[in-house]
CSV table of C-alpha atoms in Angstrom, one decimal:
chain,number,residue,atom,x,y,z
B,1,UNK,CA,-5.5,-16.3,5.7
B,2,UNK,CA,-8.1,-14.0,7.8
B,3,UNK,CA,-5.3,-12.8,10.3
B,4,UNK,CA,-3.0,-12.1,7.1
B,5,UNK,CA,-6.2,-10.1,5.9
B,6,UNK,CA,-6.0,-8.1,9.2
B,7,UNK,CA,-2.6,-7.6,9.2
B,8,UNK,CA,-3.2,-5.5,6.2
B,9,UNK,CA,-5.6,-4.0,7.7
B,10,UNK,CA,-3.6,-2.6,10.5
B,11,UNK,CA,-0.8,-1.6,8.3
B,12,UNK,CA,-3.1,1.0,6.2
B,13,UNK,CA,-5.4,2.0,8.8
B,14,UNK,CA,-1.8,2.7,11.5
B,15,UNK,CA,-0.7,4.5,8.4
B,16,UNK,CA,-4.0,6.6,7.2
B,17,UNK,CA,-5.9,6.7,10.3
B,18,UNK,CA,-3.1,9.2,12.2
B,19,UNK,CA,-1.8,11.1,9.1
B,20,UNK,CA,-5.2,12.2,8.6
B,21,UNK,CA,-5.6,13.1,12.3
B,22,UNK,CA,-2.2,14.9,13.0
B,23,UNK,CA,-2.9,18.1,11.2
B,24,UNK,CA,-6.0,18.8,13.1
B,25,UNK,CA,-3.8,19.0,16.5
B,26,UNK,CA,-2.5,21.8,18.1
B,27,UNK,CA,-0.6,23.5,21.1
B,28,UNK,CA,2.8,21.7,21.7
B,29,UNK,CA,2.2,18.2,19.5
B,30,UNK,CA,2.7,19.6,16.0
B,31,UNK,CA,3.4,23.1,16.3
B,32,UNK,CA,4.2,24.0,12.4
B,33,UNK,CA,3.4,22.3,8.9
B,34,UNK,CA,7.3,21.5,8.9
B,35,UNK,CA,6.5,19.0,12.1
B,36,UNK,CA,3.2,18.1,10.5
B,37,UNK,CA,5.6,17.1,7.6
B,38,UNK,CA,8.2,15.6,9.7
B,39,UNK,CA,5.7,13.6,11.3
B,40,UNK,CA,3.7,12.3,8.1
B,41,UNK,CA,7.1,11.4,6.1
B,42,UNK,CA,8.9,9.5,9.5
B,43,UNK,CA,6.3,6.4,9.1
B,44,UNK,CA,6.6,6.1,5.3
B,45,UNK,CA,10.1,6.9,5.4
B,46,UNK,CA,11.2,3.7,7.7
B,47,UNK,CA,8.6,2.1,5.5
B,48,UNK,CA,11.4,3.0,2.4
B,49,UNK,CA,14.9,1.9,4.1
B,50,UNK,CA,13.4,-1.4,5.8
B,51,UNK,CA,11.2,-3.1,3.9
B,52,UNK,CA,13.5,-4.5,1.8
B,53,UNK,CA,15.4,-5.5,4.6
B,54,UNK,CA,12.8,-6.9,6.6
B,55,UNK,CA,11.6,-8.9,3.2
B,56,UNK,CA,15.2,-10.7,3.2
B,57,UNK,CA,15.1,-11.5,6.6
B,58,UNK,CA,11.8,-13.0,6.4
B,59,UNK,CA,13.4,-15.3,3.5
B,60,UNK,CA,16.0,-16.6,5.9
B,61,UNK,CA,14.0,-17.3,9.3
B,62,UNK,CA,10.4,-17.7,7.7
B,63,UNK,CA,7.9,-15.1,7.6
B,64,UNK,CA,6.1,-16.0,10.1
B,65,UNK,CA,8.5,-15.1,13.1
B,66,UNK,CA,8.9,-11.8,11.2
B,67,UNK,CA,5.2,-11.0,11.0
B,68,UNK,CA,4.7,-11.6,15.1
B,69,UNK,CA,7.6,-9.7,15.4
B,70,UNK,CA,6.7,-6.6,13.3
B,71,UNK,CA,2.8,-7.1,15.2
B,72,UNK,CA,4.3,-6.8,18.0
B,73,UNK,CA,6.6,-3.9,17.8
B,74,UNK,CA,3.9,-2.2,16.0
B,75,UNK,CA,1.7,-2.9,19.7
B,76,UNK,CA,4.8,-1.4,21.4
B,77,UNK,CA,5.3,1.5,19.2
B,78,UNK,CA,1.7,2.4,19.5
B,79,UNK,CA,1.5,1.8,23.1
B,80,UNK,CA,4.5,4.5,23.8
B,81,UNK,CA,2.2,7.7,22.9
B,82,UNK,CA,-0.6,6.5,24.2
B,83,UNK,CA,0.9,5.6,27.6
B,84,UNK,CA,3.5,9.2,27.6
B,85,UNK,CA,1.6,11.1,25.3
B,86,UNK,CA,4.5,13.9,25.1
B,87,UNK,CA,5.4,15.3,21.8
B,88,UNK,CA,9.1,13.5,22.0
B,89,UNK,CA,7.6,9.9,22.4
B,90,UNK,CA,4.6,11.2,19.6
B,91,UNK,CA,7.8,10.9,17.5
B,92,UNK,CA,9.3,8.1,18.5
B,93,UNK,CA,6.4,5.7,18.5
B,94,UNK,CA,5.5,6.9,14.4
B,95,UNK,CA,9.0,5.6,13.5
B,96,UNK,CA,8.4,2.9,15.6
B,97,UNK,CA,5.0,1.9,14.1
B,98,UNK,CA,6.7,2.4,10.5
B,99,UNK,CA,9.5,0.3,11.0
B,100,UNK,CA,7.4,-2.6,12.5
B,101,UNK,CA,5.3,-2.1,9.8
B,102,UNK,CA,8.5,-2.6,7.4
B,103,UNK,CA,8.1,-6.0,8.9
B,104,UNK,CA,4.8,-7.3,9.5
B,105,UNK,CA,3.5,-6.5,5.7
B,106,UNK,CA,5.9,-7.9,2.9
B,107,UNK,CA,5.7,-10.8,5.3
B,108,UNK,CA,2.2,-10.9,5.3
B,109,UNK,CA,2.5,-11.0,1.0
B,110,UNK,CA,5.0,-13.3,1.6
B,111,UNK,CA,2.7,-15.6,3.6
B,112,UNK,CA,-0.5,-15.1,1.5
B,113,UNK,CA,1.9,-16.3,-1.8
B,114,UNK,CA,3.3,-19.0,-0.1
B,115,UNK,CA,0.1,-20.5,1.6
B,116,UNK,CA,-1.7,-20.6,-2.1
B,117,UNK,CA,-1.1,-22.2,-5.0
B,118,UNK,CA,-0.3,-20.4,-8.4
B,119,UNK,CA,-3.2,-20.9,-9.5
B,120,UNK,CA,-5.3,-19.2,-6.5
B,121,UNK,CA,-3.0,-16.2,-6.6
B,122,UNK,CA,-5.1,-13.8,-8.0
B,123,UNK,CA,-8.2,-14.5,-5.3
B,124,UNK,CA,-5.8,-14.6,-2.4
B,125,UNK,CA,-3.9,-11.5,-3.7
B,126,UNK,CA,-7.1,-9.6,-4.8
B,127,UNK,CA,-8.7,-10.5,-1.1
B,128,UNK,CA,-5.6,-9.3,0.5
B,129,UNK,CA,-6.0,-6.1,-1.3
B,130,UNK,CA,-9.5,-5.4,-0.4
B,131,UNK,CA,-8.7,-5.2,3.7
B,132,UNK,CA,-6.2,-2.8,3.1
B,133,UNK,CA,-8.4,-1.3,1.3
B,134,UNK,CA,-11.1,-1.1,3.9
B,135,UNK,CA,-7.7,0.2,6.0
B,136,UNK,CA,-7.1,3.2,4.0
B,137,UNK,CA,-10.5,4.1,3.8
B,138,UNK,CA,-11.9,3.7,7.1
B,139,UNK,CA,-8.9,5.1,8.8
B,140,UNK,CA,-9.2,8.7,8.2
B,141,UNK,CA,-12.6,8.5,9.7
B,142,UNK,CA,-12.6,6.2,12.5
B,143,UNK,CA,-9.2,7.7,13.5
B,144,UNK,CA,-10.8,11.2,13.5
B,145,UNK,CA,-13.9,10.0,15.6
B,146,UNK,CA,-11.3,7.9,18.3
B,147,UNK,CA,-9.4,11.3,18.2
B,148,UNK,CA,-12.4,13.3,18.4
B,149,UNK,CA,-14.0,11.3,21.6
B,150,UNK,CA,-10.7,10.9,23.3
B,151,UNK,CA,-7.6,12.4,21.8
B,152,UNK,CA,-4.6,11.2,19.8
B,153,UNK,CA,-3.3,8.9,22.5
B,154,UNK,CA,-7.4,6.8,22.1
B,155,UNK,CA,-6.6,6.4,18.6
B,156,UNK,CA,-2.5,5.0,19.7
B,157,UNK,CA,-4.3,2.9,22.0
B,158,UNK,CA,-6.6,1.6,19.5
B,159,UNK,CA,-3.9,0.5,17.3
B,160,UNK,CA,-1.6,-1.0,20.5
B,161,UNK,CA,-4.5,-3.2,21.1
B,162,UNK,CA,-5.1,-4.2,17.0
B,163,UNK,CA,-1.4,-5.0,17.2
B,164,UNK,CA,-2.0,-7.3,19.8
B,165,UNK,CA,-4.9,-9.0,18.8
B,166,UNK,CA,-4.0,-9.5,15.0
B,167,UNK,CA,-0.4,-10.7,17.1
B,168,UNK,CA,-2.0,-13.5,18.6
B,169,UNK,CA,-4.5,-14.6,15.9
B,170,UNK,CA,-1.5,-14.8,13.6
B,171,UNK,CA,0.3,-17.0,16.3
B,172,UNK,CA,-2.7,-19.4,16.6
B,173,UNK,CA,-4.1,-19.6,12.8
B,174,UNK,CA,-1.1,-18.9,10.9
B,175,UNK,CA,0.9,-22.4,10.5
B,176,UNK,CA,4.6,-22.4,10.5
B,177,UNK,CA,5.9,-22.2,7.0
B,178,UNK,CA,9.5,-22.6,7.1
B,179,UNK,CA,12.4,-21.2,4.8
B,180,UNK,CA,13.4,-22.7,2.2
B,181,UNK,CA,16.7,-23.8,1.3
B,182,UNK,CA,18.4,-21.6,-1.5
B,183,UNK,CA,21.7,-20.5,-3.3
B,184,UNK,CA,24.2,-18.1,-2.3
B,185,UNK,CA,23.0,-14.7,-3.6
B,186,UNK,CA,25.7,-12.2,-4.3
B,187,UNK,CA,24.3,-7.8,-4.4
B,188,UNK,CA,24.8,-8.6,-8.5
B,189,UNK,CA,22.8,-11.7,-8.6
B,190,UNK,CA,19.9,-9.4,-6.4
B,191,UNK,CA,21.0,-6.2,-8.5
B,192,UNK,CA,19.8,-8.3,-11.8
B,193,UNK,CA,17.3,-10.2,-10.4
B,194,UNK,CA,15.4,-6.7,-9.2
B,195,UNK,CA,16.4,-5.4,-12.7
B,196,UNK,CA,14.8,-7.7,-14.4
B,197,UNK,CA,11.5,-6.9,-16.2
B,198,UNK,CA,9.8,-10.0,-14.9
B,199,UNK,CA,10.2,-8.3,-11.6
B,200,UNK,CA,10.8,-4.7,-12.9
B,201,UNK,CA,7.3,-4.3,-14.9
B,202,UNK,CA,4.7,-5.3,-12.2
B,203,UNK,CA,6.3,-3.4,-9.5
B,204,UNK,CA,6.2,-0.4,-12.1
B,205,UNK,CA,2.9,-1.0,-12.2
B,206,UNK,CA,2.0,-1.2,-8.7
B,207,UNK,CA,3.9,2.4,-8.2
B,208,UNK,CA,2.1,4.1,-11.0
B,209,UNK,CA,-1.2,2.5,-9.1
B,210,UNK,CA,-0.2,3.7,-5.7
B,211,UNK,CA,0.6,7.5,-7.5
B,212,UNK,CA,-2.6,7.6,-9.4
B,213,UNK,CA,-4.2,6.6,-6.0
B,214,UNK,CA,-2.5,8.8,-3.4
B,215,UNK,CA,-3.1,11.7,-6.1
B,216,UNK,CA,-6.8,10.7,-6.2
B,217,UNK,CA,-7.1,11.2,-2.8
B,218,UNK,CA,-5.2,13.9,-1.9
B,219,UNK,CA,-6.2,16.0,-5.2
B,220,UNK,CA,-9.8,15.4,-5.8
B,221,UNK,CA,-11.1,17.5,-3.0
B,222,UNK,CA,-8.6,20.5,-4.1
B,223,UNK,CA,-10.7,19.9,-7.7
B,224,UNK,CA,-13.7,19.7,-5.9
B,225,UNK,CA,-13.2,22.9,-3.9
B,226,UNK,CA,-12.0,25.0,-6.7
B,227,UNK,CA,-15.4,23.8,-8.5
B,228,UNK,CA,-17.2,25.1,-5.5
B,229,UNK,CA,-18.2,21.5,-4.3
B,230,UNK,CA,-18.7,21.7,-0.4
B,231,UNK,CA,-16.7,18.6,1.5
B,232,UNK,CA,-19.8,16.1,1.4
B,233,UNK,CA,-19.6,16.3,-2.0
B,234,UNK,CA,-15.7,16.3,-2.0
B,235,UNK,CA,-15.6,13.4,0.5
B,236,UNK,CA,-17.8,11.3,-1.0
B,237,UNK,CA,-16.0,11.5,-4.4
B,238,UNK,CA,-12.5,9.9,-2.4
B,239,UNK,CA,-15.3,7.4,-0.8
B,240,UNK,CA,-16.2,6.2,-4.4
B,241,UNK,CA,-12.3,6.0,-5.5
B,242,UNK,CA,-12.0,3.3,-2.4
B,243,UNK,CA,-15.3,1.5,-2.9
B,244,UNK,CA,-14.2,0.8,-6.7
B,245,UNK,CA,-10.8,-0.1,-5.5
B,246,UNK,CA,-12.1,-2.5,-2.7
B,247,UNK,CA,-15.1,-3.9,-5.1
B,248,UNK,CA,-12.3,-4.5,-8.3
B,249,UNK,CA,-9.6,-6.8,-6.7
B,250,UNK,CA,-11.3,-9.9,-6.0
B,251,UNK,CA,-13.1,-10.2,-8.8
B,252,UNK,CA,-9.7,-9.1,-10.8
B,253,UNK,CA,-8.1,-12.0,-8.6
B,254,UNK,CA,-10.9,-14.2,-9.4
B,255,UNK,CA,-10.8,-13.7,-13.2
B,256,UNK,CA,-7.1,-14.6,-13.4
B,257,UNK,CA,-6.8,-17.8,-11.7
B,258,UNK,CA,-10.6,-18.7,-13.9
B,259,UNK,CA,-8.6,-17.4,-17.3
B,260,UNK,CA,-10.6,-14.7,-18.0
B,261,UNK,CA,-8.0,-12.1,-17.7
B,262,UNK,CA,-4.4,-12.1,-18.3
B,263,UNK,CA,-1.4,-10.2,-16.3
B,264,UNK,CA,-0.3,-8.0,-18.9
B,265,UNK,CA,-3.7,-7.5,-20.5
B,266,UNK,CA,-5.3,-6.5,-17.3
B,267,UNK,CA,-2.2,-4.4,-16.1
B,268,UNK,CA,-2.1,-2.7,-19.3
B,269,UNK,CA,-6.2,-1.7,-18.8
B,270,UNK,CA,-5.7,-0.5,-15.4
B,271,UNK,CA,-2.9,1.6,-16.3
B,272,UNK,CA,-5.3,3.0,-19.1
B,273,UNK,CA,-8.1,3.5,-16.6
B,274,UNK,CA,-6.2,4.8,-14.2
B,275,UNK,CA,-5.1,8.0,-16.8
B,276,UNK,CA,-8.3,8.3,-18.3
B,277,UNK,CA,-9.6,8.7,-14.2
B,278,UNK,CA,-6.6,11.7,-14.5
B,279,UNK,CA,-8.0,13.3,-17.6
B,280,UNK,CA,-11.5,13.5,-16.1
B,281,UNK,CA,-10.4,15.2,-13.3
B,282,UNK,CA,-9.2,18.2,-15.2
B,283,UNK,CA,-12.9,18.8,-16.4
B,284,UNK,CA,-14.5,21.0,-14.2
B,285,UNK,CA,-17.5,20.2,-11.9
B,286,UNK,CA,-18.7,17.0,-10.2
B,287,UNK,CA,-18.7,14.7,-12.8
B,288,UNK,CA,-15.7,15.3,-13.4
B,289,UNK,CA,-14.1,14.5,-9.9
B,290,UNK,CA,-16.9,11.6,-9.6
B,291,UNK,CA,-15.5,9.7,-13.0
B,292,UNK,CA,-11.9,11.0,-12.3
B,293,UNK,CA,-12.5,8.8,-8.8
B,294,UNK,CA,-14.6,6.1,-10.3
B,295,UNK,CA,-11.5,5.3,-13.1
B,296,UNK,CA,-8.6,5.6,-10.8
B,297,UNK,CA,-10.0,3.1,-8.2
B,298,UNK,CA,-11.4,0.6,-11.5
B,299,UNK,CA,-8.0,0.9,-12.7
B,300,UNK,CA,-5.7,0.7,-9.9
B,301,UNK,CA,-8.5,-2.1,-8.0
B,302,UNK,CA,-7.3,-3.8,-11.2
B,303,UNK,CA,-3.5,-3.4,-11.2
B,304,UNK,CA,-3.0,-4.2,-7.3
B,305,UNK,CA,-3.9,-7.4,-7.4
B,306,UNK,CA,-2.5,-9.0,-10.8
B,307,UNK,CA,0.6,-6.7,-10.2
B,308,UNK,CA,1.2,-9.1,-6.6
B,309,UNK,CA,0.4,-12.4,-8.3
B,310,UNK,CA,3.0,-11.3,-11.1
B,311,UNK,CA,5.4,-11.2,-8.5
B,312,UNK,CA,4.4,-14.4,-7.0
B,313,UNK,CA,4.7,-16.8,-9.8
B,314,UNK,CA,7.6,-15.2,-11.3
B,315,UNK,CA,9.6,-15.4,-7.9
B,316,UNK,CA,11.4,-18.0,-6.4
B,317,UNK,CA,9.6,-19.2,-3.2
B,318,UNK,CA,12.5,-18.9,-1.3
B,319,UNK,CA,13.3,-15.4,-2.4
B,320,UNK,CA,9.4,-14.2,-1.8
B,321,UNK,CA,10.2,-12.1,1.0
B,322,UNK,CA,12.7,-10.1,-0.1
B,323,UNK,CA,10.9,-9.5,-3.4
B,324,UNK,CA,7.4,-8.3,-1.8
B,325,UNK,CA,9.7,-6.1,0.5
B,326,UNK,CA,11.3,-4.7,-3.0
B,327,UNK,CA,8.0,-4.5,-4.3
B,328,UNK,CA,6.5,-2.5,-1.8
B,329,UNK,CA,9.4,-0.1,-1.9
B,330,UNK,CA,8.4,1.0,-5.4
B,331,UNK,CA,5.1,1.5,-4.1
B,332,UNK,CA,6.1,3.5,-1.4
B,333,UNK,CA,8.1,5.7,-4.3
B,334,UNK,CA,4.7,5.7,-5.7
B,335,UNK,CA,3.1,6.8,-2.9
B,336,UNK,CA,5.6,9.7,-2.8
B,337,UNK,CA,6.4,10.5,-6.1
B,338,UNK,CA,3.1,11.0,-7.8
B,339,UNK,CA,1.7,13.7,-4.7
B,340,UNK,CA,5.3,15.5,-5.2
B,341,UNK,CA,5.3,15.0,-9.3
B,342,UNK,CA,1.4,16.4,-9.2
B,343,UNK,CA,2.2,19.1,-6.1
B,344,UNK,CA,4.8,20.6,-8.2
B,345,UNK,CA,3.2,21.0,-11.7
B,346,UNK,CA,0.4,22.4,-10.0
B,347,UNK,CA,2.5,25.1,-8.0
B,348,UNK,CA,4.1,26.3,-11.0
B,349,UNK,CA,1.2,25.9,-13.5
B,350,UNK,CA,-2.1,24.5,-12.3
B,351,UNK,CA,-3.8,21.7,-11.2
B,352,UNK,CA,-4.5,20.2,-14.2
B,353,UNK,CA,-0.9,20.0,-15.8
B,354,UNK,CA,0.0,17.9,-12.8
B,355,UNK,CA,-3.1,15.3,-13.4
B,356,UNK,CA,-1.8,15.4,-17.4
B,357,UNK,CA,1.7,15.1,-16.3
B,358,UNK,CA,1.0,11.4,-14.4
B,359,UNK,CA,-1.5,10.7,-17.2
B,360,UNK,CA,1.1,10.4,-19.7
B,361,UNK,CA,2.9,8.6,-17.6
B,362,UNK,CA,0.6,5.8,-17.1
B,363,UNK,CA,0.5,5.5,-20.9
B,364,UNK,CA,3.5,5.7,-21.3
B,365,UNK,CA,3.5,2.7,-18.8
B,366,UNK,CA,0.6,0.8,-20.6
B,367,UNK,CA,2.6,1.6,-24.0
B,368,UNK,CA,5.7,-0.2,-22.7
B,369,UNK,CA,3.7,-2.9,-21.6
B,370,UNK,CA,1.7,-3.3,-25.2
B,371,UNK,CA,5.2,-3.0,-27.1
B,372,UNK,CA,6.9,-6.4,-24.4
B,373,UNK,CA,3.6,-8.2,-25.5
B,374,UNK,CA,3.8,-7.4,-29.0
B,375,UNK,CA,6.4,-9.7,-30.7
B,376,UNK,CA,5.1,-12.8,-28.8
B,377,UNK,CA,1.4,-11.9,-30.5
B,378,UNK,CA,0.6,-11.7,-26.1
């Protein structure tokens, strides 16, 4: 499991550790916010067409050749810049990391359901979740101290050798799980399968997580500023959002598979954490950003895991890949969709009505969720 744990890893700190770097560069690498933009979206955007695709395929050779594959493209991509180091191949190697990306993680979920049983799901899903974790939140900072001692092409160089390393620990540790024989699927058989709320609930989830997330980290420091909170203060509230994240998921994963929590039940808290986190970051001042950070990590730390094991034991183990490729495409929408939903309300009104617009969202969410449960007494 550890190299599936570091294949996370890589995945959110490739992703974090340079978006947070590029706009601090200058001269002819990104010479406007419209290449800073161009830039940021090229990684999540390959991310959005090929997962899927890459999910699928890892359902019809095995995951396992998929994930070396997508490591080792991801080594390649990264090793373009840091070899050229010319705007051009700047652009060419962050669609490169973002497709092999597409590749290496739903494979990695893949793998993690498929080399645990149902009932250690939650631990192996809420483990998994941590090192990304640690990914998105160490890579802004050890990506700005590589860039900081030695340029952006140290930090590309960083990530060409993490590639290759996690590349060859997966090839050694990782044993061979092979496909597994299944029907003919026709694009209505998929088209119902991924419209199904079995699958269509928990991958709601997952995007409402990701959104309340993304927001909480891009958005806090603006709340923080505008309270006239300096950026240790401002930092350190995103720092507490990830530590309850991180510190959440195992212990989420472990009190599933022990039967002290239930999927819906726990979905349906985080979702409610997760807005109350939104609501206390419209009050003004630092406890409001702290507790706005502390619930939105609690709750999504909560929803991240149960979400993926959802997904596992619903899914047919020969059609894993392409659903934790499907998966993370809503998350990805998440990802997106919350900054932009937030970005916008804030533009035209203020700050606050974007936090209240995603709020009610997320109950809406947890609503839904309470109403499926209701006429089964769940």
């Amino acid at each position: 499991m550890w190299p599936l744990y570091a294949a996370g890893f890589t995945t959110a700190f490739g992703a974090h550790g340079i978006a947070a770097s590029l706009g601090g560069l200058s001269g002819d690498a990104v010479t406007s916010l419209i290449v800073l933009g161009g830039l940021l979206a090229l990684y999540d955007g390959a991310e959005v067409v090929l997962k899927p695709l890459f999910g699928t395929l890892a359902d019809r050779v095995g995951a396992r050749p998929v994930l070396l594959g997508g490591l080792v493209a991801f080594a390649a991509a990264s090793a373009l810049y840091a070899i050229a180091g010319s705007p051009g191949w700047l652009w060419a190697a962050r669609l490169g990391q973002g497709a092999a990306a597409s590749a290496f993680s739903p494979s990695a979920s893949a793998l993690v359901a498929r080399l645990n049983p149902a009932a250690g799901q939650g631990r192996a899903f809420g483990s998994y979740g941590i090192y990304k974790s640690i990914g998105y939140t160490l890579g802004p900072l050890l990506g700005g101290v590589l860039v900081w001692a030695g340029g952006l092409r140290l930090l590309f160089a960083v990530l060409t050798v993490l590639g290759a390393a996690v590349a060859v620990w997966a090839a050694v540790a990782v044993p061979v799980v092979p496909p597994l024989p299944k029907a003919r699927q026709t694009l209505l058989d998929l088209a119902r399968r991924l419209a199904d709320p079995v699958f269509l609930a928990p991958t709601a989830a997952l995007a409402g997580a990701t959104a309340a997330l993304s927001v909480g980290v891009g958005f806090l420091p603006v709340s923080g500023r505008a309270a006239g909170l300096g950026t240790v203060a401002t930092g350190a509230a995103v720092s507490v959002l990830a530590a309850c994240a991180a510190l959440v998921q195992p212990r989420a994963g472990r009190a599933l598979d022990s039967g002290r929590l239930t999927i819906p039940g726990g979905i349906t808290a985080g979702l409610l954490l997760a807005a109350g986190g939104l609501g206390c970051a419209m009050l003004p001042g630092l406890t409001g950003v702290l507790c706005g950070a502390a619930l939105i990590g609690i709750g999504t730390g909560l929803i991240t895991p149960l979400g993926f094991a959802a997904l596992a034991t619903t899914t047919p183990r020969e059609r894993l890949g392409q659903t934790m490729g499907a998966a993370e495409l809503g998350r990805e929408l998440g990802d997106a969709g919350g900054p932009l939903l937030v970005g916008g309300l804030a533009a035209a009104f203020a700050l606050p009505y974007g936090y209240a617009a995603l709020a009610a969202l997320l109950v809406a969410g947890a609503a839904l969720a309470i109403a499926r449960r209701a006429p089964d007494g769940g």
